[in-house]
PDB file of N, CA and C in Angstrom:
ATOM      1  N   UNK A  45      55.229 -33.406 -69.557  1.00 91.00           N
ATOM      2  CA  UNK A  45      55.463 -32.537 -68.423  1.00 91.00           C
ATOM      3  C   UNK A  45      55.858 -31.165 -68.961  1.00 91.00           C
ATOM      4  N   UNK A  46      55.143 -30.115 -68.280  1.00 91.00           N
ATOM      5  CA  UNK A  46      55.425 -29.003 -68.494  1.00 91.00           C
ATOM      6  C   UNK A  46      56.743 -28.335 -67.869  1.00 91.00           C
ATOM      7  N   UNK A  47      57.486 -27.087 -68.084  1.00 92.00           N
ATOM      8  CA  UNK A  47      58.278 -26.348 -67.352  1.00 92.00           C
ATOM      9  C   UNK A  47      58.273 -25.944 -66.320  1.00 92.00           C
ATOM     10  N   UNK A  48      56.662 -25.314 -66.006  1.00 95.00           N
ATOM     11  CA  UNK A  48      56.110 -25.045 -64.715  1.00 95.00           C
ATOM     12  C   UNK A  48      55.768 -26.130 -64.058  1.00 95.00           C
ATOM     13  N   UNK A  49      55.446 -27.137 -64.340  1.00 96.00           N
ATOM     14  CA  UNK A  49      55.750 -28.005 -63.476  1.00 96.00           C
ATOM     15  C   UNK A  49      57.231 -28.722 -62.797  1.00 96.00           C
ATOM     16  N   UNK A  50      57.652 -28.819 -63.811  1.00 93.00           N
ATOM     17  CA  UNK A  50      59.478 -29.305 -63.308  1.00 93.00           C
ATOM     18  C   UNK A  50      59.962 -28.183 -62.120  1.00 93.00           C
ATOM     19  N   UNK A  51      59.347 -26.733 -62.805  1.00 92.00           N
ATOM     20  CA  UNK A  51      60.111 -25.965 -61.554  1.00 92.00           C
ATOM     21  C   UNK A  51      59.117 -25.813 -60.355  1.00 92.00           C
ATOM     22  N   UNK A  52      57.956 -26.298 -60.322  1.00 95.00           N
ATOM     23  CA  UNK A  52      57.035 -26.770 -58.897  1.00 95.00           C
ATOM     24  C   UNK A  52      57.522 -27.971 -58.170  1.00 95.00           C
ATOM     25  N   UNK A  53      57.843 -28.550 -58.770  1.00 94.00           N
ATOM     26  CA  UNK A  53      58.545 -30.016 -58.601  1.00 94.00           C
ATOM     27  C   UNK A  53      59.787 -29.532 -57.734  1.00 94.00           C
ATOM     28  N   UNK A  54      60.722 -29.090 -58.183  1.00 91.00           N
ATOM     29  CA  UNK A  54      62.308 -29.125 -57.815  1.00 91.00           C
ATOM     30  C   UNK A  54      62.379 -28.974 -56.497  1.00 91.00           C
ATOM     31  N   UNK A  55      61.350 -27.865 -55.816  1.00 91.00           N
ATOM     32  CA  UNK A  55      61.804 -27.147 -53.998  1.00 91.00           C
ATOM     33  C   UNK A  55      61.247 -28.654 -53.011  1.00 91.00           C
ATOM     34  N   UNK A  56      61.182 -29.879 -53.965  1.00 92.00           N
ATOM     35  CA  UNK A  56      60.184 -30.727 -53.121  1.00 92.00           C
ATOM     36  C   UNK A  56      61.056 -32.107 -53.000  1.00 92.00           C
ATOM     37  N   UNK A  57      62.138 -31.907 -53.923  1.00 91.00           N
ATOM     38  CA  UNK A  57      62.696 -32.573 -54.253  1.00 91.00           C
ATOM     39  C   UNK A  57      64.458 -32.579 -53.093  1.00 91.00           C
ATOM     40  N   UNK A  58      64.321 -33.065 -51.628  1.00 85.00           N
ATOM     41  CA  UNK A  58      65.477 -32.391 -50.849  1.00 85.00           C
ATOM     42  C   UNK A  58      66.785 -32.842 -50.500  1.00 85.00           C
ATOM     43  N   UNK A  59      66.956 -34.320 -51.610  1.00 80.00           N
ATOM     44  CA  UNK A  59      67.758 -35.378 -52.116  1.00 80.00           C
ATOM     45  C   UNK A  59      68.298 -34.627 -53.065  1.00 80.00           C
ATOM     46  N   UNK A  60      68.849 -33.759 -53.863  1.00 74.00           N
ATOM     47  CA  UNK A  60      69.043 -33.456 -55.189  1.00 74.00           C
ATOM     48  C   UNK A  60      69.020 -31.718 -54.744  1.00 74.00           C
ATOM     49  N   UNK A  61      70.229 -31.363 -55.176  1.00 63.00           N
ATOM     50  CA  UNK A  61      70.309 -29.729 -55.564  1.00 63.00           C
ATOM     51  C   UNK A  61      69.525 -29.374 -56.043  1.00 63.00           C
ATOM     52  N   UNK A  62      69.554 -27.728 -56.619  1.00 57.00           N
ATOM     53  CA  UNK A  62      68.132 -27.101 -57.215  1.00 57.00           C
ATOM     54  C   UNK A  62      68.396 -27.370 -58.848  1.00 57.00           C
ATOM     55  N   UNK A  63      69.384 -27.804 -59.426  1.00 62.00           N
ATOM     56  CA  UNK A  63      69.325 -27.911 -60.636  1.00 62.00           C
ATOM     57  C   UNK A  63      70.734 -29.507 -61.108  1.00 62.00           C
ATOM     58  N   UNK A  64      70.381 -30.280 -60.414  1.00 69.00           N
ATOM     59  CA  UNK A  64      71.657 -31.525 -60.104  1.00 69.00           C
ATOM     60  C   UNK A  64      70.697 -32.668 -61.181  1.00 69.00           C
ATOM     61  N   UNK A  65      69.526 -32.316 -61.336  1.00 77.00           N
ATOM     62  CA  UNK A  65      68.845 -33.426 -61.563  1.00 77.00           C
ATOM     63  C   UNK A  65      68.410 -32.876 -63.176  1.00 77.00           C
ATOM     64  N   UNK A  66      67.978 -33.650 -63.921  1.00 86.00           N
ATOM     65  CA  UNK A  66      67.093 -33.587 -65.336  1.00 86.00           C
ATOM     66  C   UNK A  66      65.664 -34.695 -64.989  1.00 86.00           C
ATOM     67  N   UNK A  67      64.708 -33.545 -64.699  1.00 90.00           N
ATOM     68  CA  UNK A  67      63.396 -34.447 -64.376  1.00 90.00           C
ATOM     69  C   UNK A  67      62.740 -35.382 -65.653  1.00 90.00           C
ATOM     70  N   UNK A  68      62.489 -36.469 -65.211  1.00 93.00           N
ATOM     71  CA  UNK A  68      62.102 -37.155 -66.688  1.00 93.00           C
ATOM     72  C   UNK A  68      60.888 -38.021 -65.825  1.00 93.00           C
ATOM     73  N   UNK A  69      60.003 -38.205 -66.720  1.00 96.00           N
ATOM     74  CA  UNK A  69      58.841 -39.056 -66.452  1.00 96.00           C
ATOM     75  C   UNK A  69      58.908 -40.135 -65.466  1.00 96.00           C
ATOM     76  N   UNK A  70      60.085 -40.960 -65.415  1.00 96.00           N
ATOM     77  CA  UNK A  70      60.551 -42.016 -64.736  1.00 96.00           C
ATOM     78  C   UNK A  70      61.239 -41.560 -63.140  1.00 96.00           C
ATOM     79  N   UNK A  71      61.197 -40.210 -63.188  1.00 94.00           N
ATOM     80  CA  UNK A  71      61.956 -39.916 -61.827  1.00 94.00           C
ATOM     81  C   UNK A  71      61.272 -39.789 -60.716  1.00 94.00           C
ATOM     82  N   UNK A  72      61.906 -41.062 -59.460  1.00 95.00           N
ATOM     83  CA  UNK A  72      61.272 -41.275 -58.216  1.00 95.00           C
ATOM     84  C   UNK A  72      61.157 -40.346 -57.351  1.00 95.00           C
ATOM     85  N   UNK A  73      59.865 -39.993 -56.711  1.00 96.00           N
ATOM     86  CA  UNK A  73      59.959 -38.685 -56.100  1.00 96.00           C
ATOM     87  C   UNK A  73      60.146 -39.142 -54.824  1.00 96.00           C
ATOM     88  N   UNK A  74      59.974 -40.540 -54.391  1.00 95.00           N
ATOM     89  CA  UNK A  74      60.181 -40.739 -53.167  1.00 95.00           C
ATOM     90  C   UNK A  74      61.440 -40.873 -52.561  1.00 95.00           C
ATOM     91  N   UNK A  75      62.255 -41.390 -53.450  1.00 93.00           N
ATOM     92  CA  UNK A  75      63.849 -41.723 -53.313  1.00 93.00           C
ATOM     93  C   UNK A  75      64.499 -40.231 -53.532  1.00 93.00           C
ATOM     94  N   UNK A  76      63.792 -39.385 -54.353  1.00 93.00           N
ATOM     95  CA  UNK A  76      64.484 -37.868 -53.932  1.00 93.00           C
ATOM     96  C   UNK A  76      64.009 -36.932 -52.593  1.00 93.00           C
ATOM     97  N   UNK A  77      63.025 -37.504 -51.747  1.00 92.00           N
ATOM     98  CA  UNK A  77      62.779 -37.054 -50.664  1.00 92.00           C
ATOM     99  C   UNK A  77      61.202 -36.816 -50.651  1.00 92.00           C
ATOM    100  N   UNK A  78      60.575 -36.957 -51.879  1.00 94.00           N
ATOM    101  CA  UNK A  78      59.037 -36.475 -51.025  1.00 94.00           C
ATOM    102  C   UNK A  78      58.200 -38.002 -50.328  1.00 94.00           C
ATOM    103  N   UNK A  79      58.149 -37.313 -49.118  1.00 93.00           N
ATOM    104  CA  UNK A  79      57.379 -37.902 -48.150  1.00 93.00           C
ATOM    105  C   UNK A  79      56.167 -37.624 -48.001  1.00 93.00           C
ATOM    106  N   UNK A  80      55.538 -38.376 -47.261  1.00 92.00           N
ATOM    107  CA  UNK A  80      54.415 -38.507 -47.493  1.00 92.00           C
ATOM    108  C   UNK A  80      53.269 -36.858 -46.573  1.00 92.00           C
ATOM    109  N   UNK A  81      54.233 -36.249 -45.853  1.00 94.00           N
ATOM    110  CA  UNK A  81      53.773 -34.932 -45.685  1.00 94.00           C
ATOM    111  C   UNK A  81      54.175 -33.647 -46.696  1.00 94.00           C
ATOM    112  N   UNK A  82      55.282 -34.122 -47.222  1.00 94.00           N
ATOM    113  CA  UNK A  82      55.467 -33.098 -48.510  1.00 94.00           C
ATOM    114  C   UNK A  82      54.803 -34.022 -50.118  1.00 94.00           C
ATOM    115  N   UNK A  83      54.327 -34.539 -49.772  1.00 95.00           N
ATOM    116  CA  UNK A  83      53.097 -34.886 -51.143  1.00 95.00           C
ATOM    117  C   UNK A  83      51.626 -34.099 -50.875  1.00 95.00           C
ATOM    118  N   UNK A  84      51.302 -33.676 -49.454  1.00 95.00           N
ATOM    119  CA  UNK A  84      50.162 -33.032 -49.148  1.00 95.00           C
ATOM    120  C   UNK A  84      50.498 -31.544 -49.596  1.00 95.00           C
ATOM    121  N   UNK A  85      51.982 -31.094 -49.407  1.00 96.00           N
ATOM    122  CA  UNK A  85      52.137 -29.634 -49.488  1.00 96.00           C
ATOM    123  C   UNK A  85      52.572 -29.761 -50.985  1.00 96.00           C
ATOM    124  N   UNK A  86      53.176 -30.084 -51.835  1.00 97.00           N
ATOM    125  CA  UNK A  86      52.856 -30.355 -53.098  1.00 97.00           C
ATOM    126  C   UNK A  86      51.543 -30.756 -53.423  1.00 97.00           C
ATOM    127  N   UNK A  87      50.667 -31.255 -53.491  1.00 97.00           N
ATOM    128  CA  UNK A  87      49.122 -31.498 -54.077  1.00 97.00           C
ATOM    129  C   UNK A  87      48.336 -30.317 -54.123  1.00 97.00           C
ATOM    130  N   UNK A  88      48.737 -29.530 -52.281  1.00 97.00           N
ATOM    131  CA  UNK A  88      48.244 -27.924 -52.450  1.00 97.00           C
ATOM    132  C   UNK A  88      48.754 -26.916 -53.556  1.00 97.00           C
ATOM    133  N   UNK A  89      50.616 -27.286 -53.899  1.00 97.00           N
ATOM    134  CA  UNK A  89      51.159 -26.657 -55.084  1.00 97.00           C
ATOM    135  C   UNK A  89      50.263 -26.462 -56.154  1.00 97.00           C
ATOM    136  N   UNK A  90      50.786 -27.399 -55.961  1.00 97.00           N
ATOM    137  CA  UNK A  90      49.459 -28.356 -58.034  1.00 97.00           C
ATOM    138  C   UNK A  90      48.264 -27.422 -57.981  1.00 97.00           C
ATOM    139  N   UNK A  91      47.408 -28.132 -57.049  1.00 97.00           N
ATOM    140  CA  UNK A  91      45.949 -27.358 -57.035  1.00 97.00           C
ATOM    141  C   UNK A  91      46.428 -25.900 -57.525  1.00 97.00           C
ATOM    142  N   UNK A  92      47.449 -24.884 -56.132  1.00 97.00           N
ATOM    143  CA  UNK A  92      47.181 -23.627 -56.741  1.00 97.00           C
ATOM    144  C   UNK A  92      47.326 -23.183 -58.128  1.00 97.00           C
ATOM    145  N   UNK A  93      48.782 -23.743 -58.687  1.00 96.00           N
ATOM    146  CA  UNK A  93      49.319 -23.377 -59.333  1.00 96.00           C
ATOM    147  C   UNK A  93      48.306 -23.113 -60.973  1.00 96.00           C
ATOM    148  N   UNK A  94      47.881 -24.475 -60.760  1.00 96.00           N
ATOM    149  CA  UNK A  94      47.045 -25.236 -62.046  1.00 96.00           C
ATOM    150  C   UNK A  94      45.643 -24.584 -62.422  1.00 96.00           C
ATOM    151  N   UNK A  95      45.734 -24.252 -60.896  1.00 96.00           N
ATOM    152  CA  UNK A  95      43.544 -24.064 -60.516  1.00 96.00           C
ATOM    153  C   UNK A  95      42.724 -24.975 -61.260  1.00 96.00           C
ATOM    154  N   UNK A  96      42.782 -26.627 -60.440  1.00 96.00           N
ATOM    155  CA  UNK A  96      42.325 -27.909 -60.284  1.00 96.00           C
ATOM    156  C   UNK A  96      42.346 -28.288 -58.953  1.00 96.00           C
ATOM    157  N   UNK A  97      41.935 -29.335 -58.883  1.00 96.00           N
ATOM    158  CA  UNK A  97      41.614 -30.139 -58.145  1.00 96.00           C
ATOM    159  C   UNK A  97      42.130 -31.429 -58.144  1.00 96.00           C
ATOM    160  N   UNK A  98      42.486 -32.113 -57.754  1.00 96.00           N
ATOM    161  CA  UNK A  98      42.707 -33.826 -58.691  1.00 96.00           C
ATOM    162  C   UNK A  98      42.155 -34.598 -57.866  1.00 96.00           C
ATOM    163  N   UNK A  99      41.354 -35.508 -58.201  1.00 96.00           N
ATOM    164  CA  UNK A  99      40.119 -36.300 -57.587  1.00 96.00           C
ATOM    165  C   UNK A  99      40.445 -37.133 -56.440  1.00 96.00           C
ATOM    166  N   UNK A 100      39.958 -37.342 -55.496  1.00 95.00           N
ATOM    167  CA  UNK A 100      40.367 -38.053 -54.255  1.00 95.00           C
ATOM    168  C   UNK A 100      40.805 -39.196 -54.649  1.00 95.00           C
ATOM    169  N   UNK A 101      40.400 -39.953 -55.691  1.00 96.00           N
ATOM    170  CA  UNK A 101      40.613 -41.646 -55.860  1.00 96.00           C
ATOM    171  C   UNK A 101      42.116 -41.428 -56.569  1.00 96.00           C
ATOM    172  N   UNK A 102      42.670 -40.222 -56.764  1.00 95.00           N
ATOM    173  CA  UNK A 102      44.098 -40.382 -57.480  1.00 95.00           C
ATOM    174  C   UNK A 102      45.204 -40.032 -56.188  1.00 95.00           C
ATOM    175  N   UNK A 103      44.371 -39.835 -54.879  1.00 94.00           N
ATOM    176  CA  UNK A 103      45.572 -39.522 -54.171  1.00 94.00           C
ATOM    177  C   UNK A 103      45.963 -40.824 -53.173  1.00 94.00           C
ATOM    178  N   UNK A 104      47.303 -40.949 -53.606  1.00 95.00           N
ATOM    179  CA  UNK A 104      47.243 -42.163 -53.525  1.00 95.00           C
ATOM    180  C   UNK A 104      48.777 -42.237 -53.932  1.00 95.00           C
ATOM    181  N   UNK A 105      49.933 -43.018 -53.341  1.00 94.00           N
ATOM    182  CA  UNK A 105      51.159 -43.459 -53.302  1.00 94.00           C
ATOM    183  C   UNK A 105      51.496 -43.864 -54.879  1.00 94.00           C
ATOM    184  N   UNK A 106      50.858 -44.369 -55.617  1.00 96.00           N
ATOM    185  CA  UNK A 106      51.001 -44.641 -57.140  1.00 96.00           C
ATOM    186  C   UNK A 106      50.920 -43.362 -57.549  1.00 96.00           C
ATOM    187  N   UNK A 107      50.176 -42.193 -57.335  1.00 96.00           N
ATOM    188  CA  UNK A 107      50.200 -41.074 -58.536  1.00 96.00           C
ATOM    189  C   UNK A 107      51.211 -40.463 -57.859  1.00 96.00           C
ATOM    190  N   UNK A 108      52.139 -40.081 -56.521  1.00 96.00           N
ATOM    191  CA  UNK A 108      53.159 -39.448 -56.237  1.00 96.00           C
ATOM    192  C   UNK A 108      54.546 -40.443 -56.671  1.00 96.00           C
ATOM    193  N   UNK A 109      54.434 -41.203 -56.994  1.00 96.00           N
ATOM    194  CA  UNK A 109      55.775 -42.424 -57.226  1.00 96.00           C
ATOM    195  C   UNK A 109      56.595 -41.711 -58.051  1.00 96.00           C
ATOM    196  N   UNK A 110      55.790 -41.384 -59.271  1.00 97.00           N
ATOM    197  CA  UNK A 110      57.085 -41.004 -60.295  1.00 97.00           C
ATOM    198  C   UNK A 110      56.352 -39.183 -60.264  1.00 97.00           C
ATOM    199  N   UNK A 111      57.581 -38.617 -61.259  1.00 97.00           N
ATOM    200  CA  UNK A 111      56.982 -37.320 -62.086  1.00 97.00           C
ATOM    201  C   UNK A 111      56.101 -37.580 -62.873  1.00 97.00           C
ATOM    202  N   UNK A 112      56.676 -38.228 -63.584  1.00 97.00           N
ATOM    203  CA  UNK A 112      55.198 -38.786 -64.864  1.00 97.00           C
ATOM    204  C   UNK A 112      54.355 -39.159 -64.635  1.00 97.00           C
ATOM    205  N   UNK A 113      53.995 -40.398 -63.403  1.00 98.00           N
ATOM    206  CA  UNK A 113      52.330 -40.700 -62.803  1.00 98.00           C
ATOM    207  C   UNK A 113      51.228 -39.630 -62.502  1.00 98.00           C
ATOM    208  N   UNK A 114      52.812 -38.695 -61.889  1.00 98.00           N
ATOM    209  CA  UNK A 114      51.591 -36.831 -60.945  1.00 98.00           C
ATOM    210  C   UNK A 114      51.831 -36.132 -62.353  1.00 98.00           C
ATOM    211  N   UNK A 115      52.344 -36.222 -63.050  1.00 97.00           N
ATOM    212  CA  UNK A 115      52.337 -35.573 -64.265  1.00 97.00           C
ATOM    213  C   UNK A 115      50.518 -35.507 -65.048  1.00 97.00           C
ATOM    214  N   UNK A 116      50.688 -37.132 -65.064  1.00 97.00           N
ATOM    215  CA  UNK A 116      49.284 -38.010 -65.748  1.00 97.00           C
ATOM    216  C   UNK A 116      48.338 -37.282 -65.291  1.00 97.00           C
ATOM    217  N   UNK A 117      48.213 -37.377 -63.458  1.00 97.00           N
ATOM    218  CA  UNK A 117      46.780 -36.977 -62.991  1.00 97.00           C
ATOM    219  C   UNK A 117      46.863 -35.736 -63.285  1.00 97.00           C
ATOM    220  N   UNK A 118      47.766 -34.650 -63.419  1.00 97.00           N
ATOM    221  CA  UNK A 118      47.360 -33.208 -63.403  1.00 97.00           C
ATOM    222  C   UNK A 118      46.917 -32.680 -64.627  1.00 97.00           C
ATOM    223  N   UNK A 119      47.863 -33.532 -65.702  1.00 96.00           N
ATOM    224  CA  UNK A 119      46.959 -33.167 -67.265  1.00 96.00           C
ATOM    225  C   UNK A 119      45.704 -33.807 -67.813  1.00 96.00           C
ATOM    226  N   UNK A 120      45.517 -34.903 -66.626  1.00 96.00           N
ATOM    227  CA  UNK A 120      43.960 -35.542 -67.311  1.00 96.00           C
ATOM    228  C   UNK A 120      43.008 -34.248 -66.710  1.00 96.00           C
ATOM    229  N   UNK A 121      43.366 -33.123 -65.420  1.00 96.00           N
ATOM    230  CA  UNK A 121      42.344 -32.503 -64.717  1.00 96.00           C
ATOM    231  C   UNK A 121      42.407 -30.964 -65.872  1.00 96.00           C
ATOM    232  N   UNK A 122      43.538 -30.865 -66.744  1.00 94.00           N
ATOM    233  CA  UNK A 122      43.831 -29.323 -67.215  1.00 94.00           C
ATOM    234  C   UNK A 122      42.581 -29.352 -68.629  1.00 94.00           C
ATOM    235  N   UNK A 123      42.315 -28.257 -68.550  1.00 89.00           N
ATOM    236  CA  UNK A 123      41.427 -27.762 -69.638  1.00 89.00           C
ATOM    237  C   UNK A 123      41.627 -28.106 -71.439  1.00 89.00           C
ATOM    238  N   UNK A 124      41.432 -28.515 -72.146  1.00 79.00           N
ATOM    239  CA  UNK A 124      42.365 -29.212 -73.374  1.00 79.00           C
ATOM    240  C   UNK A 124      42.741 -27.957 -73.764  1.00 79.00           C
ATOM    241  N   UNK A 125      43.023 -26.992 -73.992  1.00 59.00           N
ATOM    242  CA  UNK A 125      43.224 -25.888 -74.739  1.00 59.00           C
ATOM    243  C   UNK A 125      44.538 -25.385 -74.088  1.00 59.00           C
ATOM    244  N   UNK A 126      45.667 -26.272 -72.854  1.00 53.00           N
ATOM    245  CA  UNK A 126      46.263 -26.219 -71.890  1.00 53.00           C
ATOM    246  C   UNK A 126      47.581 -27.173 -72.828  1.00 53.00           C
ATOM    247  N   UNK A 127      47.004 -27.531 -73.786  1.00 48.00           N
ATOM    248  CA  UNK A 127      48.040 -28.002 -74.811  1.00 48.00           C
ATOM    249  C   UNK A 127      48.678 -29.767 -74.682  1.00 48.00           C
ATOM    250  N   UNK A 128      48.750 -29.840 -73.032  1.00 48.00           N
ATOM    251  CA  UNK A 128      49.016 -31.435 -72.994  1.00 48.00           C
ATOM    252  C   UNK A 128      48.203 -32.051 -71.965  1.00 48.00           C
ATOM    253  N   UNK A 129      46.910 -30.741 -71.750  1.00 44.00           N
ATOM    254  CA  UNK A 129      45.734 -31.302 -71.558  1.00 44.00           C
ATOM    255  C   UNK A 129      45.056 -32.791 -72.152  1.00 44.00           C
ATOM    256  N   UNK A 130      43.649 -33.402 -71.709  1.00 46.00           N
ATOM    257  CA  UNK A 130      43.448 -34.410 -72.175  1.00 46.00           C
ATOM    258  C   UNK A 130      42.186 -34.204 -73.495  1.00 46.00           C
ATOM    259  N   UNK A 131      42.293 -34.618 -74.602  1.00 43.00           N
ATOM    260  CA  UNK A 131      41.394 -34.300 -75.810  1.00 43.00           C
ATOM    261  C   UNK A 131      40.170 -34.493 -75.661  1.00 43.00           C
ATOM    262  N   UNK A 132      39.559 -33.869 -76.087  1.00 41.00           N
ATOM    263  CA  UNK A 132      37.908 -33.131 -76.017  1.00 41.00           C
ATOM    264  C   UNK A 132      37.557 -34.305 -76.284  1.00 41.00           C
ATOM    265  N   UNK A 133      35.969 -35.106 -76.416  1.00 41.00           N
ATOM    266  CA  UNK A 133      35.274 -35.576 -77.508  1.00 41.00           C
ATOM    267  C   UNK A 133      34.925 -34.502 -78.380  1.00 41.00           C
ATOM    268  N   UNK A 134      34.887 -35.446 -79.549  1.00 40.00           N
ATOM    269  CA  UNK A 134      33.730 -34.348 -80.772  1.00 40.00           C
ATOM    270  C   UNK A 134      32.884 -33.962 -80.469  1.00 40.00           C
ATOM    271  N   UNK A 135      32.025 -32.752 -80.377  1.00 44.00           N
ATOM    272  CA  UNK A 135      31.160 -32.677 -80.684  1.00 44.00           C
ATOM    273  C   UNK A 135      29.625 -33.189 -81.447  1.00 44.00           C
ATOM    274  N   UNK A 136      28.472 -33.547 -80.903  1.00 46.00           N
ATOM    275  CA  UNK A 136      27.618 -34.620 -81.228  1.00 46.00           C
ATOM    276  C   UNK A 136      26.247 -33.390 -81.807  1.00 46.00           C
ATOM    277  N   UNK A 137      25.880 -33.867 -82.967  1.00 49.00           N
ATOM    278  CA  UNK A 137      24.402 -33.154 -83.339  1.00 49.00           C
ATOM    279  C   UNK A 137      23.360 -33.538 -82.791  1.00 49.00           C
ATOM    280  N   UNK A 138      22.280 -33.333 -82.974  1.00 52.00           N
ATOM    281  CA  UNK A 138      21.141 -33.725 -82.373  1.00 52.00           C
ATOM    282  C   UNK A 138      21.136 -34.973 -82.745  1.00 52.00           C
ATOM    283  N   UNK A 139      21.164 -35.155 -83.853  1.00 52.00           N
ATOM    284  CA  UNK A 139      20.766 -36.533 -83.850  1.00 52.00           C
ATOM    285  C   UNK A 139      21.184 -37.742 -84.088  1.00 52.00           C
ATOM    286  N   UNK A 140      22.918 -37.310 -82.790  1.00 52.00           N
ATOM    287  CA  UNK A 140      23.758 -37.775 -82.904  1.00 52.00           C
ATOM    288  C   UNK A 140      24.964 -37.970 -83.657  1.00 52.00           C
ATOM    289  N   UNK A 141      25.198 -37.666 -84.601  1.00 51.00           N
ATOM    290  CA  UNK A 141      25.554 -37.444 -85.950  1.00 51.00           C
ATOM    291  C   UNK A 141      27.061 -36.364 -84.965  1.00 51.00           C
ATOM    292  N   UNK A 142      27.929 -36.089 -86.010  1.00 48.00           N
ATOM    293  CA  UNK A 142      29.295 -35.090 -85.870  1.00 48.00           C
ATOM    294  C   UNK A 142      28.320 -33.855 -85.803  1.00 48.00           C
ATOM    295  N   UNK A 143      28.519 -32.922 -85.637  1.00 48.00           N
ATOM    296  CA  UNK A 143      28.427 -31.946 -85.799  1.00 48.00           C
ATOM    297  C   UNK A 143      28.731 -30.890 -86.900  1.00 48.00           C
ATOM    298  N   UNK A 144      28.523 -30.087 -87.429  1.00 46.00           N
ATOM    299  CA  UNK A 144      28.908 -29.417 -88.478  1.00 46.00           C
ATOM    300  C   UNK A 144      29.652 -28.079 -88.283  1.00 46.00           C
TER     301      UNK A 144
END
């Protein structure tokens, strides 16, 4: 999880002061207050923030559960060069082979 994300996270969070909490992978977003209409206005967050998308089949009560689940889907969608983006394949030659 990134920084910018923890602090996209926090205004969504309405169980918990603005800085009461230490977000960690394991932390329930539902038991800190996001409901299921502030997971729609968070998902719009994400999207803007990120400029992604995250695929219809991830929206869904399992990827809002924890930080770390919505964590998962937003870095499998980020560009790898985004640092905890998801890793490229190699590059393939013609004739299949690595590339040079």
């Amino acid at each position: 999880m990134d920084a910018r994300f923890t602090a996209l996270l926090r205004p969504f969070l309405k169980h918990t002061g603005p800085d009461d909490l230490t977000l960690t992978p394991d932390t329930d977003l539902r038991a800190l207050g996001v409901d299921s209409m502030q997971a729609i206005e968070l998902l719009f967050a994400v999207e803007d923030t990120y400029g992604i998308t995250l695929p219809d089949e991830e929206l869904n009560d399992t990827t809002f559960a924890t930080a770390g689940s919505l964590w998962r889907v937003i870095a499998a969608q980020l560009p790898a060069e985004a640092g905890d983006g998801p890793a490229t394949a190699p590059a393939t030659g013609a004739d299949g082979g690595a590339a040079a």
